[in-house]
PDB file of C-alpha atoms in Angstrom:
ATOM      1  CA  MET A   9     113.642  90.271 104.223  1.00 93.00           C
ATOM      2  CA  GLY A  10     113.441  90.222 107.982  1.00 93.00           C
ATOM      3  CA  ALA A  11     109.647  89.884 108.072  1.00 94.00           C
ATOM      4  CA  VAL A  12     109.719  86.566 106.187  1.00 95.00           C
ATOM      5  CA  GLY A  13     113.021  85.404 107.713  1.00 95.00           C
ATOM      6  CA  ALA A  14     114.881  85.333 104.380  1.00 95.00           C
ATOM      7  CA  ASP A  15     117.791  87.231 105.910  1.00 93.00           C
ATOM      8  CA  ALA A  16     118.258  84.437 108.478  1.00 94.00           C
ATOM      9  CA  SER A  17     117.883  81.517 106.068  1.00 95.00           C
ATOM     10  CA  THR A  18     120.893  79.611 104.778  1.00 95.00           C
ATOM     11  CA  GLN A  19     118.960  78.754 101.599  1.00 96.00           C
ATOM     12  CA  THR A  20     119.478  80.861  98.470  1.00 96.00           C
ATOM     13  CA  GLY A  21     117.120  79.275  95.929  1.00 97.00           C
ATOM     14  CA  GLN A  22     120.047  77.785  93.984  1.00 96.00           C
ATOM     15  CA  GLY A  23     118.873  75.196  91.461  1.00 96.00           C
ATOM     16  CA  ILE A  24     115.208  76.198  91.777  1.00 97.00           C
ATOM     17  CA  ARG A  25     113.241  77.698  88.881  1.00 96.00           C
ATOM     18  CA  ILE A  26     110.944  80.657  89.473  1.00 96.00           C
ATOM     19  CA  ALA A  27     108.629  82.016  86.805  1.00 94.00           C
ATOM     20  CA  VAL A  28     107.384  85.590  86.991  1.00 94.00           C
ATOM     21  CA  LEU A  29     104.353  86.154  84.761  1.00 91.00           C
ATOM     22  CA  ASP A  30     103.806  89.887  84.698  1.00 92.00           C
ATOM     23  CA  THR A  31     104.774  92.965  82.628  1.00 94.00           C
ATOM     24  CA  GLY A  32     108.219  91.622  81.731  1.00 95.00           C
ATOM     25  CA  LEU A  33     111.659  92.544  83.060  1.00 98.00           C
ATOM     26  CA  ASP A  34     114.079  95.427  82.591  1.00 98.00           C
ATOM     27  CA  LEU A  35     116.724  93.370  80.805  1.00 97.00           C
ATOM     28  CA  SER A  36     119.353  96.073  81.352  1.00 96.00           C
ATOM     29  CA  HIS A  37     118.913  96.267  85.139  1.00 96.00           C
ATOM     30  CA  PRO A  38     122.351  95.979  86.794  1.00 96.00           C
ATOM     31  CA  ASP A  39     121.080  93.634  89.514  1.00 96.00           C
ATOM     32  CA  PHE A  40     120.203  91.041  86.870  1.00 96.00           C
ATOM     33  CA  ALA A  41     123.358  91.484  84.766  1.00 93.00           C
ATOM     34  CA  GLY A  42     125.269  88.290  84.121  1.00 91.00           C
ATOM     35  CA  ARG A  43     122.377  86.037  85.126  1.00 92.00           C
ATOM     36  CA  SER A  44     120.949  83.463  82.786  1.00 91.00           C
ATOM     37  CA  ILE A  45     117.303  84.470  82.399  1.00 97.00           C
ATOM     38  CA  GLU A  46     114.808  82.788  80.088  1.00 97.00           C
ATOM     39  CA  THR A  47     112.278  85.257  78.685  1.00 97.00           C
ATOM     40  CA  LYS A  48     109.296  85.238  76.374  1.00 93.00           C
ATOM     41  CA  SER A  49     106.616  87.786  75.541  1.00 91.00           C
ATOM     42  CA  PHE A  50     103.046  86.544  75.173  1.00 86.00           C
ATOM     43  CA  VAL A  51     101.801  90.059  74.407  1.00 87.00           C
ATOM     44  CA  ALA A  52     101.383  90.774  70.702  1.00 85.00           C
ATOM     45  CA  ASP A  53     103.794  93.367  69.347  1.00 92.00           C
ATOM     46  CA  GLN A  54     105.546  93.972  72.680  1.00 93.00           C
ATOM     47  CA  PRO A  55     109.021  92.719  73.628  1.00 96.00           C
ATOM     48  CA  VAL A  56     109.687  91.233  77.064  1.00 96.00           C
ATOM     49  CA  GLN A  57     111.386  94.512  78.083  1.00 98.00           C
ATOM     50  CA  ASP A  58     109.311  95.908  80.959  1.00 97.00           C
ATOM     51  CA  GLY A  59     107.767  99.216  79.945  1.00 96.00           C
ATOM     52  CA  ASN A  60     105.633  99.326  83.085  1.00 96.00           C
ATOM     53  CA  GLY A  61     107.939  98.405  85.979  1.00 97.00           C
ATOM     54  CA  HIS A  62     105.579  96.087  87.832  1.00 96.00           C
ATOM     55  CA  GLY A  63     107.160  92.865  86.528  1.00 96.00           C
ATOM     56  CA  THR A  64     110.681  94.060  87.311  1.00 97.00           C
ATOM     57  CA  HIS A  65     109.573  94.922  90.847  1.00 97.00           C
ATOM     58  CA  CYS A  66     107.985  91.503  91.421  1.00 97.00           C
ATOM     59  CA  ALA A  67     110.964  89.653  89.928  1.00 97.00           C
ATOM     60  CA  GLY A  68     113.261  91.620  92.224  1.00 97.00           C
ATOM     61  CA  ILE A  69     111.348  90.590  95.335  1.00 97.00           C
ATOM     62  CA  ALA A  70     111.358  86.912  94.379  1.00 97.00           C
ATOM     63  CA  VAL A  71     114.902  86.560  93.004  1.00 97.00           C
ATOM     64  CA  GLY A  72     116.779  89.837  93.456  1.00 97.00           C
ATOM     65  CA  PRO A  73     120.409  89.407  94.520  1.00 96.00           C
ATOM     66  CA  ALA A  74     121.573  89.179  98.123  1.00 93.00           C
ATOM     67  CA  LYS A  75     124.002  92.021  97.371  1.00 92.00           C
ATOM     68  CA  PRO A  76     122.421  94.407  94.859  1.00 93.00           C
ATOM     69  CA  ALA A  77     124.494  96.937  92.947  1.00 83.00           C
ATOM     70  CA  ARG A  78     123.270 100.069  94.730  1.00 89.00           C
ATOM     71  CA  GLN A  79     120.727  99.106  97.358  1.00 91.00           C
ATOM     72  CA  ILE A  80     120.106  96.980 100.450  1.00 94.00           C
ATOM     73  CA  ARG A  81     118.988  93.385  99.941  1.00 95.00           C
ATOM     74  CA  TYR A  82     115.437  93.166  98.626  1.00 96.00           C
ATOM     75  CA  GLY A  83     115.326  89.690  96.992  1.00 97.00           C
ATOM     76  CA  VAL A  84     114.295  86.484  98.786  1.00 97.00           C
ATOM     77  CA  ALA A  85     115.868  83.728  96.635  1.00 97.00           C
ATOM     78  CA  GLY A  86     118.724  85.475  94.862  1.00 96.00           C
ATOM     79  CA  GLU A  87     120.278  82.368  93.322  1.00 96.00           C
ATOM     80  CA  ALA A  88     117.080  80.895  91.851  1.00 97.00           C
ATOM     81  CA  GLU A  89     116.791  80.552  88.081  1.00 97.00           C
ATOM     82  CA  LEU A  90     114.529  83.232  86.616  1.00 97.00           C
ATOM     83  CA  TYR A  91     111.962  82.655  83.871  1.00 97.00           C
ATOM     84  CA  VAL A  92     110.090  85.767  82.760  1.00 96.00           C
ATOM     85  CA  GLY A  93     106.846  85.582  80.817  1.00 91.00           C
ATOM     86  CA  LYS A  94     105.388  88.899  79.721  1.00 91.00           C
ATOM     87  CA  VAL A  95     101.632  88.264  80.018  1.00 88.00           C
ATOM     88  CA  LEU A  96     100.608  91.848  80.795  1.00 90.00           C
ATOM     89  CA  GLY A  97     101.258  94.717  78.408  1.00 90.00           C
ATOM     90  CA  ASP A  98     103.282  97.808  79.169  1.00 93.00           C
ATOM     91  CA  GLU A  99     100.053  99.514  80.237  1.00 90.00           C
ATOM     92  CA  GLY A 100      99.781  96.853  82.991  1.00 86.00           C
ATOM     93  CA  SER A 101      96.733  94.996  81.712  1.00 79.00           C
ATOM     94  CA  GLY A 102      95.966  91.811  79.854  1.00 70.00           C
ATOM     95  CA  GLY A 103      93.472  88.977  79.557  1.00 59.00           C
ATOM     96  CA  ASP A 104      91.980  88.090  82.916  1.00 48.00           C
ATOM     97  CA  GLY A 105      91.163  84.430  82.268  1.00 45.00           C
ATOM     98  CA  GLY A 106      94.533  82.988  83.245  1.00 35.00           C
ATOM     99  CA  ILE A 107      95.089  85.469  86.034  1.00 43.00           C
ATOM    100  CA  LEU A 108      91.731  84.723  87.675  1.00 38.00           C
ATOM    101  CA  GLU A 109      92.174  80.999  87.284  1.00 35.00           C
ATOM    102  CA  GLY A 110      95.429  81.242  89.318  1.00 36.00           C
ATOM    103  CA  ASP A 111      94.026  83.855  92.473  1.00 76.00           C
ATOM    104  CA  GLY A 112      91.716  80.704  94.062  1.00 52.00           C
ATOM    105  CA  GLY A 113      89.536  83.230  95.796  1.00 58.00           C
ATOM    106  CA  GLU A 114      90.891  82.905  99.338  1.00 73.00           C
ATOM    107  CA  ILE A 115      93.848  83.988 101.424  1.00 81.00           C
ATOM    108  CA  ASP A 116      96.101  81.137 102.564  1.00 88.00           C
ATOM    109  CA  LEU A 117      99.234  83.000 103.651  1.00 92.00           C
ATOM    110  CA  ALA A 118     100.292  86.545 104.394  1.00 93.00           C
ATOM    111  CA  ALA A 119     103.470  88.266 103.217  1.00 94.00           C
ATOM    112  CA  PRO A 120     104.769  91.852 103.197  1.00 95.00           C
ATOM    113  CA  GLY A 121     102.850  94.081 100.835  1.00 91.00           C
ATOM    114  CA  VAL A 122     103.244  97.650 102.112  1.00 94.00           C
ATOM    115  CA  ASP A 123     106.122  99.936 101.122  1.00 96.00           C
ATOM    116  CA  VAL A 124     108.184  97.109  99.618  1.00 96.00           C
ATOM    117  CA  LEU A 125     111.525  98.101  98.057  1.00 97.00           C
ATOM    118  CA  SER A 126     112.623  96.241  94.930  1.00 97.00           C
ATOM    119  CA  SER A 127     114.130  96.639  91.474  1.00 97.00           C
ATOM    120  CA  TRP A 128     112.621  99.007  88.879  1.00 97.00           C
ATOM    121  CA  PRO A 129     113.468  99.761  85.247  1.00 96.00           C
ATOM    122  CA  ALA A 130     116.159 102.337  84.510  1.00 94.00           C
ATOM    123  CA  PRO A 131     116.791 105.121  85.131  1.00 95.00           C
ATOM    124  CA  ASP A 132     115.350 104.755  88.673  1.00 95.00           C
ATOM    125  CA  LEU A 133     116.563 101.150  89.301  1.00 96.00           C
ATOM    126  CA  TYR A 134     114.666 100.877  92.624  1.00 97.00           C
ATOM    127  CA  ARG A 135     111.189 101.794  93.811  1.00 97.00           C
ATOM    128  CA  THR A 136     108.860 101.168  96.727  1.00 97.00           C
ATOM    129  CA  LEU A 137     105.374  99.808  95.933  1.00 95.00           C
ATOM    130  CA  SER A 138     102.441  98.451  97.925  1.00 91.00           C
ATOM    131  CA  GLY A 139      99.857  95.790  97.113  1.00 85.00           C
ATOM    132  CA  THR A 140      99.125  92.090  96.906  1.00 82.00           C
ATOM    133  CA  SER A 141     101.413  91.974  93.893  1.00 87.00           C
ATOM    134  CA  MET A 142     104.314  92.602  96.254  1.00 90.00           C
ATOM    135  CA  ALA A 143     103.238  89.868  98.702  1.00 91.00           C
ATOM    136  CA  THR A 144     103.031  87.176  96.022  1.00 90.00           C
ATOM    137  CA  PRO A 145     106.744  87.132  95.093  1.00 95.00           C
ATOM    138  CA  PHE A 146     107.697  86.923  98.770  1.00 95.00           C
ATOM    139  CA  VAL A 147     105.762  83.644  99.010  1.00 95.00           C
ATOM    140  CA  THR A 148     107.313  82.482  95.727  1.00 95.00           C
ATOM    141  CA  GLY A 149     110.833  83.257  96.936  1.00 96.00           C
ATOM    142  CA  VAL A 150     110.276  81.499 100.267  1.00 96.00           C
ATOM    143  CA  ALA A 151     108.848  78.475  98.413  1.00 96.00           C
ATOM    144  CA  ALA A 152     112.074  78.343  96.387  1.00 96.00           C
ATOM    145  CA  LEU A 153     114.097  78.293  99.605  1.00 96.00           C
ATOM    146  CA  TYR A 154     112.075  75.327 100.930  1.00 96.00           C
ATOM    147  CA  ALA A 155     112.363  73.540  97.573  1.00 96.00           C
ATOM    148  CA  GLN A 156     116.134  73.977  97.668  1.00 96.00           C
ATOM    149  CA  SER A 157     116.366  72.732 101.259  1.00 95.00           C
ATOM    150  CA  ASP A 158     114.813  69.353 100.383  1.00 94.00           C
ATOM    151  CA  PRO A 159     114.747  68.124  96.757  1.00 92.00           C
ATOM    152  CA  LYS A 160     111.896  65.734  97.595  1.00 94.00           C
ATOM    153  CA  VAL A 161     109.584  68.554  98.702  1.00 93.00           C
ATOM    154  CA  ARG A 162     107.514  69.563  95.697  1.00 95.00           C
ATOM    155  CA  GLY A 163     103.843  70.203  94.880  1.00 94.00           C
ATOM    156  CA  SER A 164     101.484  69.593  97.794  1.00 94.00           C
ATOM    157  CA  GLN A 165     104.375  68.797 100.153  1.00 96.00           C
ATOM    158  CA  LEU A 166     105.918  72.171  99.383  1.00 96.00           C
ATOM    159  CA  TRP A 167     102.572  73.839 100.019  1.00 95.00           C
ATOM    160  CA  GLU A 168     102.335  72.062 103.395  1.00 95.00           C
ATOM    161  CA  GLN A 169     105.822  73.337 104.304  1.00 94.00           C
ATOM    162  CA  LEU A 170     104.715  76.901 103.591  1.00 95.00           C
ATOM    163  CA  LEU A 171     101.484  76.567 105.561  1.00 95.00           C
ATOM    164  CA  GLY A 172     103.222  74.743 108.404  1.00 93.00           C
ATOM    165  CA  HIS A 173     105.920  77.358 108.979  1.00 93.00           C
ATOM    166  CA  VAL A 174     104.291  80.701 109.624  1.00 95.00           C
ATOM    167  CA  ARG A 175     104.479  83.466 112.174  1.00 95.00           C
ATOM    168  CA  PRO A 176     101.015  83.900 113.697  1.00 94.00           C
ATOM    169  CA  LEU A 177      99.413  87.292 113.222  1.00 95.00           C
ATOM    170  CA  GLN A 178      96.752  89.063 115.282  1.00 94.00           C
ATOM    171  CA  GLU A 179      94.465  89.783 112.322  1.00 93.00           C
ATOM    172  CA  ALA A 180      91.477  87.598 111.423  1.00 91.00           C
ATOM    173  CA  GLN A 181      92.278  84.419 109.487  1.00 90.00           C
ATOM    174  CA  ARG A 182      90.070  85.578 106.586  1.00 85.00           C
ATOM    175  CA  ASP A 183      92.531  88.485 106.159  1.00 85.00           C
ATOM    176  CA  VAL A 184      95.902  86.767 106.743  1.00 90.00           C
ATOM    177  CA  GLY A 185      95.275  83.044 106.305  1.00 91.00           C
ATOM    178  CA  ALA A 186      97.529  80.775 108.378  1.00 94.00           C
ATOM    179  CA  GLY A 187      99.934  83.647 109.147  1.00 95.00           C
ATOM    180  CA  LEU A 188     103.059  85.370 107.843  1.00 96.00           C
ATOM    181  CA  VAL A 189     105.103  83.061 105.589  1.00 96.00           C
ATOM    182  CA  GLN A 190     108.560  82.260 107.005  1.00 96.00           C
ATOM    183  CA  ALA A 191     111.759  81.081 105.317  1.00 95.00           C
ATOM    184  CA  PRO A 192     113.593  77.918 106.389  1.00 93.00           C
ATOM    185  CA  GLY A 193     115.600  78.629 109.509  1.00 88.00           C
ATOM    186  CA  ALA A 194     113.367  81.488 110.657  1.00 81.00           C
ATOM    187  CA  VAL A 195     111.726  81.228 114.064  1.00 62.00           C
ATOM    188  CA  THR A 196     108.240  79.883 113.342  1.00 54.00           C
ATOM    189  CA  ARG A 197     105.361  78.071 114.913  1.00 52.00           C
ATOM    190  CA  LYS A 198     104.526  74.797 113.202  1.00 51.00           C
ATOM    191  CA  HIS A 199     100.840  73.985 112.883  1.00 48.00           C
TER     192      HIS A 199
END
């Protein structure tokens, strides 16, 4: 949370909708209890219940609560509305057409992706994972915070906010894009 400045932001994601298209969600996870969550499975013969864990982990990063049941804070926009679409089966795979159409082939922003703690299906409840799949929900959560901070900022304007508020990194731009995404209120360098 500190790396992207979410812990310093006054925004919570309230009133903003976030969709997580992945392996589903552990619907019994205590950190999501009592929340209104829209779900749908697009995988034949599989319920939205996450039998893999990856989707639960990504959802936790993007919208996990500020005060989880048994862990430190791991969610960026804890008051955002959550929409879960199970597009990958419990084995973690699915059709690549839609996924590839969304990747764009270049790196625009960096976000944490190594040893990231988040929610996981029971009985574990929490797990640390690494990969670009962990970085993506950080950017999504921060985007929700910017969207909440100004109701007029949507689409390309929202994208410009994300690109314009980054923490520069030493790595080559081809590897980290504009820099490390930063939440509203975090100390950043505007481009």
